[in-house]
PDB file of N, CA and C in Angstrom:
ATOM      1  N   UNK A   1      28.116 -56.235  -2.742  1.00 53.00           N
ATOM      2  CA  UNK A   1      28.803 -54.953  -2.749  1.00 53.00           C
ATOM      3  C   UNK A   1      27.677 -53.874  -2.767  1.00 53.00           C
ATOM      4  N   UNK A   2      28.043 -52.784  -2.199  1.00 55.00           N
ATOM      5  CA  UNK A   2      27.063 -51.643  -2.215  1.00 55.00           C
ATOM      6  C   UNK A   2      27.315 -50.630  -3.299  1.00 55.00           C
ATOM      7  N   UNK A   3      26.317 -50.136  -3.762  1.00 55.00           N
ATOM      8  CA  UNK A   3      26.379 -49.066  -4.825  1.00 55.00           C
ATOM      9  C   UNK A   3      26.599 -47.810  -4.184  1.00 55.00           C
ATOM     10  N   UNK A   4      27.213 -46.786  -4.870  1.00 57.00           N
ATOM     11  CA  UNK A   4      27.373 -45.382  -4.334  1.00 57.00           C
ATOM     12  C   UNK A   4      25.930 -44.744  -4.505  1.00 57.00           C
ATOM     13  N   UNK A   5      25.577 -44.104  -3.504  1.00 59.00           N
ATOM     14  CA  UNK A   5      24.239 -43.401  -3.566  1.00 59.00           C
ATOM     15  C   UNK A   5      24.461 -42.215  -4.531  1.00 59.00           C
ATOM     16  N   UNK A   6      23.442 -41.956  -5.268  1.00 56.00           N
ATOM     17  CA  UNK A   6      23.480 -40.848  -6.225  1.00 56.00           C
ATOM     18  C   UNK A   6      24.464 -40.896  -7.465  1.00 56.00           C
ATOM     19  N   UNK A   7      24.968 -42.139  -7.681  1.00 54.00           N
ATOM     20  CA  UNK A   7      25.939 -42.291  -8.712  1.00 54.00           C
ATOM     21  C   UNK A   7      25.082 -42.376  -9.984  1.00 54.00           C
ATOM     22  N   UNK A   8      25.504 -41.557 -11.008  1.00 58.00           N
ATOM     23  CA  UNK A   8      24.787 -41.656 -12.286  1.00 58.00           C
ATOM     24  C   UNK A   8      25.485 -42.402 -13.411  1.00 58.00           C
ATOM     25  N   UNK A   9      26.790 -42.610 -13.123  1.00 54.00           N
ATOM     26  CA  UNK A   9      27.517 -43.177 -14.255  1.00 54.00           C
ATOM     27  C   UNK A   9      27.985 -44.728 -13.862  1.00 54.00           C
ATOM     28  N   UNK A  10      26.915 -45.469 -13.486  1.00 53.00           N
ATOM     29  CA  UNK A  10      27.152 -46.883 -13.163  1.00 53.00           C
ATOM     30  C   UNK A  10      26.957 -47.705 -14.403  1.00 53.00           C
ATOM     31  N   UNK A  11      27.831 -48.724 -14.689  1.00 54.00           N
ATOM     32  CA  UNK A  11      27.617 -49.636 -15.708  1.00 54.00           C
ATOM     33  C   UNK A  11      26.482 -50.593 -15.424  1.00 54.00           C
ATOM     34  N   UNK A  12      26.203 -51.418 -16.306  1.00 58.00           N
ATOM     35  CA  UNK A  12      24.954 -52.354 -16.020  1.00 58.00           C
ATOM     36  C   UNK A  12      25.201 -53.257 -14.745  1.00 58.00           C
ATOM     37  N   UNK A  13      26.419 -53.726 -14.574  1.00 57.00           N
ATOM     38  CA  UNK A  13      26.631 -54.598 -13.421  1.00 57.00           C
ATOM     39  C   UNK A  13      26.606 -53.812 -12.104  1.00 57.00           C
ATOM     40  N   UNK A  14      27.089 -52.586 -12.174  1.00 59.00           N
ATOM     41  CA  UNK A  14      27.091 -51.796 -10.865  1.00 59.00           C
ATOM     42  C   UNK A  14      28.306 -51.970 -10.041  1.00 59.00           C
ATOM     43  N   UNK A  15      29.265 -52.846 -10.394  1.00 64.00           N
ATOM     44  CA  UNK A  15      30.344 -53.154  -9.629  1.00 64.00           C
ATOM     45  C   UNK A  15      31.400 -52.032  -9.681  1.00 64.00           C
ATOM     46  N   UNK A  16      32.040 -51.750  -8.618  1.00 59.00           N
ATOM     47  CA  UNK A  16      33.017 -50.658  -8.636  1.00 59.00           C
ATOM     48  C   UNK A  16      34.149 -50.877  -9.598  1.00 59.00           C
ATOM     49  N   UNK A  17      34.570 -52.076  -9.836  1.00 60.00           N
ATOM     50  CA  UNK A  17      35.582 -52.373 -10.810  1.00 60.00           C
ATOM     51  C   UNK A  17      35.105 -51.970 -12.257  1.00 60.00           C
ATOM     52  N   UNK A  18      33.902 -52.230 -12.586  1.00 57.00           N
ATOM     53  CA  UNK A  18      33.294 -51.810 -13.850  1.00 57.00           C
ATOM     54  C   UNK A  18      33.240 -50.269 -13.946  1.00 57.00           C
ATOM     55  N   UNK A  19      32.916 -49.571 -12.817  1.00 60.00           N
ATOM     56  CA  UNK A  19      32.880 -48.179 -12.852  1.00 60.00           C
ATOM     57  C   UNK A  19      34.256 -47.627 -13.204  1.00 60.00           C
ATOM     58  N   UNK A  20      35.292 -48.096 -12.499  1.00 57.00           N
ATOM     59  CA  UNK A  20      36.557 -47.612 -12.725  1.00 57.00           C
ATOM     60  C   UNK A  20      37.044 -47.801 -14.121  1.00 57.00           C
ATOM     61  N   UNK A  21      36.747 -49.058 -14.668  1.00 57.00           N
ATOM     62  CA  UNK A  21      37.224 -49.335 -16.041  1.00 57.00           C
ATOM     63  C   UNK A  21      36.412 -48.552 -17.048  1.00 57.00           C
ATOM     64  N   UNK A  22      35.224 -48.206 -16.747  1.00 55.00           N
ATOM     65  CA  UNK A  22      34.411 -47.311 -17.692  1.00 55.00           C
ATOM     66  C   UNK A  22      35.009 -45.909 -17.745  1.00 55.00           C
ATOM     67  N   UNK A  23      35.438 -45.405 -16.462  1.00 55.00           N
ATOM     68  CA  UNK A  23      35.961 -44.130 -16.428  1.00 55.00           C
ATOM     69  C   UNK A  23      37.351 -43.975 -17.109  1.00 55.00           C
ATOM     70  N   UNK A  24      38.162 -45.061 -17.022  1.00 57.00           N
ATOM     71  CA  UNK A  24      39.435 -45.056 -17.564  1.00 57.00           C
ATOM     72  C   UNK A  24      39.395 -45.181 -19.105  1.00 57.00           C
ATOM     73  N   UNK A  25      38.454 -45.860 -19.557  1.00 56.00           N
ATOM     74  CA  UNK A  25      38.261 -45.983 -21.068  1.00 56.00           C
ATOM     75  C   UNK A  25      37.661 -44.663 -21.683  1.00 56.00           C
ATOM     76  N   UNK A  26      36.886 -43.897 -20.916  1.00 54.00           N
ATOM     77  CA  UNK A  26      36.391 -42.695 -21.460  1.00 54.00           C
ATOM     78  C   UNK A  26      37.505 -41.659 -21.435  1.00 54.00           C
ATOM     79  N   UNK A  27      38.447 -41.782 -20.401  1.00 55.00           N
ATOM     80  CA  UNK A  27      39.538 -40.799 -20.427  1.00 55.00           C
ATOM     81  C   UNK A  27      40.483 -41.243 -21.496  1.00 55.00           C
ATOM     82  N   UNK A  28      40.777 -42.447 -21.896  1.00 56.00           N
ATOM     83  CA  UNK A  28      41.648 -42.814 -22.891  1.00 56.00           C
ATOM     84  C   UNK A  28      41.082 -42.456 -24.236  1.00 56.00           C
ATOM     85  N   UNK A  29      39.774 -42.461 -24.372  1.00 56.00           N
ATOM     86  CA  UNK A  29      39.205 -42.061 -25.672  1.00 56.00           C
ATOM     87  C   UNK A  29      39.336 -40.549 -25.996  1.00 56.00           C
ATOM     88  N   UNK A  30      39.296 -39.829 -24.909  1.00 55.00           N
ATOM     89  CA  UNK A  30      39.470 -38.453 -25.125  1.00 55.00           C
ATOM     90  C   UNK A  30      40.856 -37.949 -25.442  1.00 55.00           C
ATOM     91  N   UNK A  31      41.865 -38.652 -25.013  1.00 55.00           N
ATOM     92  CA  UNK A  31      43.237 -38.329 -25.264  1.00 55.00           C
ATOM     93  C   UNK A  31      43.534 -38.382 -26.756  1.00 55.00           C
ATOM     94  N   UNK A  32      44.334 -37.398 -27.161  1.00 55.00           N
ATOM     95  CA  UNK A  32      44.701 -37.447 -28.585  1.00 55.00           C
ATOM     96  C   UNK A  32      43.624 -36.817 -29.548  1.00 55.00           C
ATOM     97  N   UNK A  33      42.945 -37.597 -30.316  1.00 57.00           N
ATOM     98  CA  UNK A  33      42.082 -37.068 -31.205  1.00 57.00           C
ATOM     99  C   UNK A  33      42.592 -36.481 -32.422  1.00 57.00           C
ATOM    100  N   UNK A  34      41.958 -35.767 -33.105  1.00 57.00           N
ATOM    101  CA  UNK A  34      42.383 -35.128 -34.347  1.00 57.00           C
ATOM    102  C   UNK A  34      43.478 -34.079 -34.103  1.00 57.00           C
ATOM    103  N   UNK A  35      43.233 -33.333 -33.042  1.00 53.00           N
ATOM    104  CA  UNK A  35      44.214 -32.212 -32.713  1.00 53.00           C
ATOM    105  C   UNK A  35      45.519 -32.821 -32.152  1.00 53.00           C
ATOM    106  N   UNK A  36      45.482 -33.871 -31.416  1.00 59.00           N
ATOM    107  CA  UNK A  36      46.684 -34.350 -30.749  1.00 59.00           C
ATOM    108  C   UNK A  36      47.746 -34.912 -31.693  1.00 59.00           C
ATOM    109  N   UNK A  37      47.210 -35.409 -32.906  1.00 75.00           N
ATOM    110  CA  UNK A  37      48.120 -36.037 -33.892  1.00 75.00           C
ATOM    111  C   UNK A  37      48.725 -35.144 -34.853  1.00 75.00           C
ATOM    112  N   UNK A  38      48.342 -33.899 -34.933  1.00 79.00           N
ATOM    113  CA  UNK A  38      48.884 -32.981 -35.895  1.00 79.00           C
ATOM    114  C   UNK A  38      50.101 -32.257 -35.333  1.00 79.00           C
ATOM    115  N   UNK A  39      51.006 -31.874 -36.199  1.00 90.00           N
ATOM    116  CA  UNK A  39      52.142 -31.074 -35.825  1.00 90.00           C
ATOM    117  C   UNK A  39      51.759 -29.630 -35.625  1.00 90.00           C
ATOM    118  N   UNK A  40      52.813 -28.790 -35.286  1.00 90.00           N
ATOM    119  CA  UNK A  40      52.468 -27.345 -35.020  1.00 90.00           C
ATOM    120  C   UNK A  40      52.194 -26.616 -36.438  1.00 90.00           C
ATOM    121  N   UNK A  41      52.818 -27.056 -37.513  1.00 93.00           N
ATOM    122  CA  UNK A  41      52.622 -26.493 -38.828  1.00 93.00           C
ATOM    123  C   UNK A  41      51.200 -26.760 -39.258  1.00 93.00           C
ATOM    124  N   UNK A  42      50.719 -28.050 -39.086  1.00 93.00           N
ATOM    125  CA  UNK A  42      49.375 -28.431 -39.478  1.00 93.00           C
ATOM    126  C   UNK A  42      48.348 -27.680 -38.748  1.00 93.00           C
ATOM    127  N   UNK A  43      48.678 -27.510 -37.461  1.00 93.00           N
ATOM    128  CA  UNK A  43      47.651 -26.807 -36.469  1.00 93.00           C
ATOM    129  C   UNK A  43      47.591 -25.332 -36.940  1.00 93.00           C
ATOM    130  N   UNK A  44      48.677 -24.742 -37.281  1.00 94.00           N
ATOM    131  CA  UNK A  44      48.828 -23.372 -37.725  1.00 94.00           C
ATOM    132  C   UNK A  44      47.967 -23.204 -39.089  1.00 94.00           C
ATOM    133  N   UNK A  45      48.209 -24.076 -39.918  1.00 94.00           N
ATOM    134  CA  UNK A  45      47.459 -24.097 -41.248  1.00 94.00           C
ATOM    135  C   UNK A  45      45.999 -24.214 -40.935  1.00 94.00           C
ATOM    136  N   UNK A  46      45.493 -25.116 -40.068  1.00 95.00           N
ATOM    137  CA  UNK A  46      44.129 -25.255 -39.744  1.00 95.00           C
ATOM    138  C   UNK A  46      43.579 -23.934 -39.155  1.00 95.00           C
ATOM    139  N   UNK A  47      44.399 -23.236 -38.266  1.00 95.00           N
ATOM    140  CA  UNK A  47      44.024 -22.017 -37.696  1.00 95.00           C
ATOM    141  C   UNK A  47      43.650 -21.005 -38.800  1.00 95.00           C
ATOM    142  N   UNK A  48      44.581 -20.843 -39.741  1.00 96.00           N
ATOM    143  CA  UNK A  48      44.402 -19.904 -40.783  1.00 96.00           C
ATOM    144  C   UNK A  48      43.175 -20.256 -41.671  1.00 96.00           C
ATOM    145  N   UNK A  49      43.042 -21.508 -41.932  1.00 96.00           N
ATOM    146  CA  UNK A  49      41.858 -22.019 -42.705  1.00 96.00           C
ATOM    147  C   UNK A  49      40.520 -21.562 -42.065  1.00 96.00           C
ATOM    148  N   UNK A  50      40.563 -21.708 -40.686  1.00 96.00           N
ATOM    149  CA  UNK A  50      39.387 -21.289 -39.942  1.00 96.00           C
ATOM    150  C   UNK A  50      39.158 -19.850 -39.962  1.00 96.00           C
ATOM    151  N   UNK A  51      40.218 -19.000 -39.882  1.00 96.00           N
ATOM    152  CA  UNK A  51      40.181 -17.652 -39.990  1.00 96.00           C
ATOM    153  C   UNK A  51      39.406 -17.191 -41.322  1.00 96.00           C
ATOM    154  N   UNK A  52      39.941 -17.745 -42.429  1.00 96.00           N
ATOM    155  CA  UNK A  52      39.387 -17.427 -43.693  1.00 96.00           C
ATOM    156  C   UNK A  52      37.927 -17.841 -43.798  1.00 96.00           C
ATOM    157  N   UNK A  53      37.572 -18.905 -43.311  1.00 96.00           N
ATOM    158  CA  UNK A  53      36.196 -19.428 -43.265  1.00 96.00           C
ATOM    159  C   UNK A  53      35.271 -18.468 -42.516  1.00 96.00           C
ATOM    160  N   UNK A  54      35.764 -18.015 -41.361  1.00 95.00           N
ATOM    161  CA  UNK A  54      34.979 -17.043 -40.547  1.00 95.00           C
ATOM    162  C   UNK A  54      34.836 -15.825 -41.272  1.00 95.00           C
ATOM    163  N   UNK A  55      35.929 -15.346 -41.991  1.00 94.00           N
ATOM    164  CA  UNK A  55      35.885 -14.011 -42.666  1.00 94.00           C
ATOM    165  C   UNK A  55      34.854 -14.070 -43.882  1.00 94.00           C
ATOM    166  N   UNK A  56      34.718 -15.249 -44.444  1.00 93.00           N
ATOM    167  CA  UNK A  56      33.726 -15.393 -45.551  1.00 93.00           C
ATOM    168  C   UNK A  56      32.318 -15.245 -45.073  1.00 93.00           C
ATOM    169  N   UNK A  57      32.105 -15.507 -43.789  1.00 95.00           N
ATOM    170  CA  UNK A  57      30.725 -15.358 -43.086  1.00 95.00           C
ATOM    171  C   UNK A  57      30.395 -13.887 -42.759  1.00 95.00           C
ATOM    172  N   UNK A  58      31.422 -13.060 -42.741  1.00 93.00           N
ATOM    173  CA  UNK A  58      31.126 -11.636 -42.341  1.00 93.00           C
ATOM    174  C   UNK A  58      30.270 -10.995 -43.434  1.00 93.00           C
ATOM    175  N   UNK A  59      29.272 -10.201 -42.964  1.00 93.00           N
ATOM    176  CA  UNK A  59      28.575  -9.322 -43.853  1.00 93.00           C
ATOM    177  C   UNK A  59      29.271  -8.058 -43.875  1.00 93.00           C
ATOM    178  N   UNK A  60      29.938  -7.734 -45.033  1.00 90.00           N
ATOM    179  CA  UNK A  60      30.714  -6.524 -45.111  1.00 90.00           C
ATOM    180  C   UNK A  60      29.744  -5.382 -45.447  1.00 90.00           C
ATOM    181  N   UNK A  61      29.994  -4.104 -44.859  1.00 94.00           N
ATOM    182  CA  UNK A  61      29.166  -2.926 -45.147  1.00 94.00           C
ATOM    183  C   UNK A  61      29.333  -2.508 -46.538  1.00 94.00           C
ATOM    184  N   UNK A  62      28.302  -1.897 -47.086  1.00 96.00           N
ATOM    185  CA  UNK A  62      28.378  -1.345 -48.452  1.00 96.00           C
ATOM    186  C   UNK A  62      29.178  -0.002 -48.400  1.00 96.00           C
ATOM    187  N   UNK A  63      29.545   0.461 -49.589  1.00 97.00           N
ATOM    188  CA  UNK A  63      30.263   1.834 -49.575  1.00 97.00           C
ATOM    189  C   UNK A  63      29.557   2.859 -48.876  1.00 97.00           C
ATOM    190  N   UNK A  64      28.250   2.992 -49.128  1.00 97.00           N
ATOM    191  CA  UNK A  64      27.336   4.021 -48.489  1.00 97.00           C
ATOM    192  C   UNK A  64      27.436   3.929 -46.964  1.00 97.00           C
ATOM    193  N   UNK A  65      27.260   2.642 -46.518  1.00 97.00           N
ATOM    194  CA  UNK A  65      27.398   2.428 -45.046  1.00 97.00           C
ATOM    195  C   UNK A  65      28.604   2.786 -44.566  1.00 97.00           C
ATOM    196  N   UNK A  66      29.730   2.457 -45.140  1.00 97.00           N
ATOM    197  CA  UNK A  66      31.003   2.792 -44.681  1.00 97.00           C
ATOM    198  C   UNK A  66      31.265   4.255 -44.648  1.00 97.00           C
ATOM    199  N   UNK A  67      30.847   5.057 -45.582  1.00 98.00           N
ATOM    200  CA  UNK A  67      30.909   6.530 -45.583  1.00 98.00           C
ATOM    201  C   UNK A  67      30.069   7.024 -44.483  1.00 98.00           C
ATOM    202  N   UNK A  68      28.928   6.546 -44.222  1.00 98.00           N
ATOM    203  CA  UNK A  68      28.066   6.979 -43.132  1.00 98.00           C
ATOM    204  C   UNK A  68      28.653   6.791 -41.780  1.00 98.00           C
ATOM    205  N   UNK A  69      29.176   5.594 -41.471  1.00 97.00           N
ATOM    206  CA  UNK A  69      29.814   5.190 -40.248  1.00 97.00           C
ATOM    207  C   UNK A  69      31.074   6.038 -40.066  1.00 97.00           C
ATOM    208  N   UNK A  70      31.912   6.266 -41.154  1.00 98.00           N
ATOM    209  CA  UNK A  70      33.051   7.034 -40.922  1.00 98.00           C
ATOM    210  C   UNK A  70      32.705   8.571 -40.671  1.00 98.00           C
ATOM    211  N   UNK A  71      31.696   8.960 -41.345  1.00 98.00           N
ATOM    212  CA  UNK A  71      31.351  10.465 -41.030  1.00 98.00           C
ATOM    213  C   UNK A  71      30.831  10.581 -39.594  1.00 98.00           C
ATOM    214  N   UNK A  72      30.060   9.618 -39.067  1.00 98.00           N
ATOM    215  CA  UNK A  72      29.493   9.783 -37.761  1.00 98.00           C
ATOM    216  C   UNK A  72      30.737   9.695 -36.812  1.00 98.00           C
ATOM    217  N   UNK A  73      31.612   8.903 -37.029  1.00 98.00           N
ATOM    218  CA  UNK A  73      32.856   8.787 -36.038  1.00 98.00           C
ATOM    219  C   UNK A  73      33.661  10.030 -36.107  1.00 98.00           C
ATOM    220  N   UNK A  74      33.899  10.634 -37.295  1.00 98.00           N
ATOM    221  CA  UNK A  74      34.653  11.857 -37.396  1.00 98.00           C
ATOM    222  C   UNK A  74      33.970  12.977 -36.667  1.00 98.00           C
ATOM    223  N   UNK A  75      32.662  13.103 -36.859  1.00 98.00           N
ATOM    224  CA  UNK A  75      31.831  14.208 -36.300  1.00 98.00           C
ATOM    225  C   UNK A  75      31.831  14.028 -34.678  1.00 98.00           C
ATOM    226  N   UNK A  76      31.688  12.867 -34.192  1.00 98.00           N
ATOM    227  CA  UNK A  76      31.669  12.589 -32.844  1.00 98.00           C
ATOM    228  C   UNK A  76      33.097  12.922 -32.199  1.00 98.00           C
ATOM    229  N   UNK A  77      34.164  12.588 -32.807  1.00 98.00           N
ATOM    230  CA  UNK A  77      35.435  12.865 -32.318  1.00 98.00           C
ATOM    231  C   UNK A  77      35.704  14.394 -32.375  1.00 98.00           C
ATOM    232  N   UNK A  78      35.188  15.056 -33.321  1.00 98.00           N
ATOM    233  CA  UNK A  78      35.408  16.601 -33.466  1.00 98.00           C
ATOM    234  C   UNK A  78      34.594  17.138 -32.321  1.00 98.00           C
ATOM    235  N   UNK A  79      33.340  16.785 -32.073  1.00 98.00           N
ATOM    236  CA  UNK A  79      32.634  17.356 -30.982  1.00 98.00           C
ATOM    237  C   UNK A  79      33.244  17.151 -29.614  1.00 98.00           C
ATOM    238  N   UNK A  80      33.780  15.910 -29.334  1.00 98.00           N
ATOM    239  CA  UNK A  80      34.500  15.640 -28.196  1.00 98.00           C
ATOM    240  C   UNK A  80      35.718  16.448 -27.944  1.00 98.00           C
ATOM    241  N   UNK A  81      36.446  16.623 -29.013  1.00 98.00           N
ATOM    242  CA  UNK A  81      37.699  17.514 -29.003  1.00 98.00           C
ATOM    243  C   UNK A  81      37.198  18.867 -28.639  1.00 98.00           C
ATOM    244  N   UNK A  82      36.305  19.413 -29.243  1.00 98.00           N
ATOM    245  CA  UNK A  82      35.701  20.761 -28.959  1.00 98.00           C
ATOM    246  C   UNK A  82      35.258  20.839 -27.485  1.00 98.00           C
ATOM    247  N   UNK A  83      34.592  19.863 -27.001  1.00 98.00           N
ATOM    248  CA  UNK A  83      34.169  19.907 -25.649  1.00 98.00           C
ATOM    249  C   UNK A  83      35.295  19.868 -24.629  1.00 98.00           C
ATOM    250  N   UNK A  84      36.341  19.044 -24.861  1.00 98.00           N
ATOM    251  CA  UNK A  84      37.476  18.972 -24.064  1.00 98.00           C
ATOM    252  C   UNK A  84      38.305  20.301 -24.050  1.00 98.00           C
ATOM    253  N   UNK A  85      38.380  20.884 -25.214  1.00 98.00           N
ATOM    254  CA  UNK A  85      39.082  22.173 -25.333  1.00 98.00           C
ATOM    255  C   UNK A  85      38.455  23.283 -24.586  1.00 98.00           C
ATOM    256  N   UNK A  86      37.110  23.336 -24.602  1.00 98.00           N
ATOM    257  CA  UNK A  86      36.400  24.366 -23.886  1.00 98.00           C
ATOM    258  C   UNK A  86      36.561  24.116 -22.390  1.00 98.00           C
ATOM    259  N   UNK A  87      36.437  22.874 -21.962  1.00 98.00           N
ATOM    260  CA  UNK A  87      36.608  22.659 -20.501  1.00 98.00           C
ATOM    261  C   UNK A  87      37.997  22.950 -20.116  1.00 98.00           C
ATOM    262  N   UNK A  88      39.043  22.569 -20.846  1.00 98.00           N
ATOM    263  CA  UNK A  88      40.359  22.835 -20.536  1.00 98.00           C
ATOM    264  C   UNK A  88      40.655  24.377 -20.411  1.00 98.00           C
ATOM    265  N   UNK A  89      40.156  25.054 -21.467  1.00 97.00           N
ATOM    266  CA  UNK A  89      40.191  26.553 -21.491  1.00 97.00           C
ATOM    267  C   UNK A  89      39.572  27.131 -20.233  1.00 97.00           C
ATOM    268  N   UNK A  90      38.469  26.662 -19.928  1.00 97.00           N
ATOM    269  CA  UNK A  90      37.734  27.206 -18.762  1.00 97.00           C
ATOM    270  C   UNK A  90      38.491  26.983 -17.473  1.00 97.00           C
ATOM    271  N   UNK A  91      39.060  25.784 -17.299  1.00 96.00           N
ATOM    272  CA  UNK A  91      39.794  25.473 -16.116  1.00 96.00           C
ATOM    273  C   UNK A  91      41.113  26.340 -16.084  1.00 96.00           C
ATOM    274  N   UNK A  92      41.763  26.571 -17.230  1.00 96.00           N
ATOM    275  CA  UNK A  92      42.989  27.325 -17.176  1.00 96.00           C
ATOM    276  C   UNK A  92      42.645  28.758 -16.870  1.00 96.00           C
ATOM    277  N   UNK A  93      41.595  29.329 -17.287  1.00 96.00           N
ATOM    278  CA  UNK A  93      41.172  30.654 -16.969  1.00 96.00           C
ATOM    279  C   UNK A  93      40.780  30.742 -15.514  1.00 96.00           C
ATOM    280  N   UNK A  94      40.023  29.761 -14.983  1.00 95.00           N
ATOM    281  CA  UNK A  94      39.797  29.747 -13.558  1.00 95.00           C
ATOM    282  C   UNK A  94      40.915  29.583 -12.704  1.00 95.00           C
ATOM    283  N   UNK A  95      41.885  28.795 -12.984  1.00 95.00           N
ATOM    284  CA  UNK A  95      43.098  28.705 -12.187  1.00 95.00           C
ATOM    285  C   UNK A  95      43.923  29.914 -12.219  1.00 95.00           C
ATOM    286  N   UNK A  96      44.009  30.524 -13.404  1.00 94.00           N
ATOM    287  CA  UNK A  96      44.741  31.799 -13.524  1.00 94.00           C
ATOM    288  C   UNK A  96      44.127  32.957 -12.736  1.00 94.00           C
ATOM    289  N   UNK A  97      42.693  32.932 -12.667  1.00 93.00           N
ATOM    290  CA  UNK A  97      42.049  33.951 -11.905  1.00 93.00           C
ATOM    291  C   UNK A  97      42.300  33.666 -10.373  1.00 93.00           C
ATOM    292  N   UNK A  98      42.210  32.437  -9.944  1.00 94.00           N
ATOM    293  CA  UNK A  98      42.336  32.186  -8.466  1.00 94.00           C
ATOM    294  C   UNK A  98      43.827  32.398  -8.043  1.00 94.00           C
ATOM    295  N   UNK A  99      44.750  31.755  -8.813  1.00 91.00           N
ATOM    296  CA  UNK A  99      46.111  31.882  -8.389  1.00 91.00           C
ATOM    297  C   UNK A  99      46.907  32.910  -9.038  1.00 91.00           C
ATOM    298  N   UNK A 100      46.385  33.633 -10.003  1.00 79.00           N
ATOM    299  CA  UNK A 100      47.199  34.393 -10.809  1.00 79.00           C
ATOM    300  C   UNK A 100      47.540  35.818 -10.610  1.00 79.00           C
TER     301      UNK A 100
END
């Protein structure tokens, strides 16, 4: 029998029957597993446990950092509001001058 050229997943004997059986056993081994056997409640509980574990890894900002970040955001928003207000006022004056 001839081997397939470029085949990387050949068993020791190299026979096509062995290749097919090796592929089917690898597919059967993947099916199920830990996730496949659990019900929806157990999977939901696992999901929430993983969320809590990830939240414990978070480096939370200190109070000073939080005040600094909040101040920067508020100042930025106020500046953008002022900029949009000035542009809007300028456009309204320009439109009223042209069409008014």
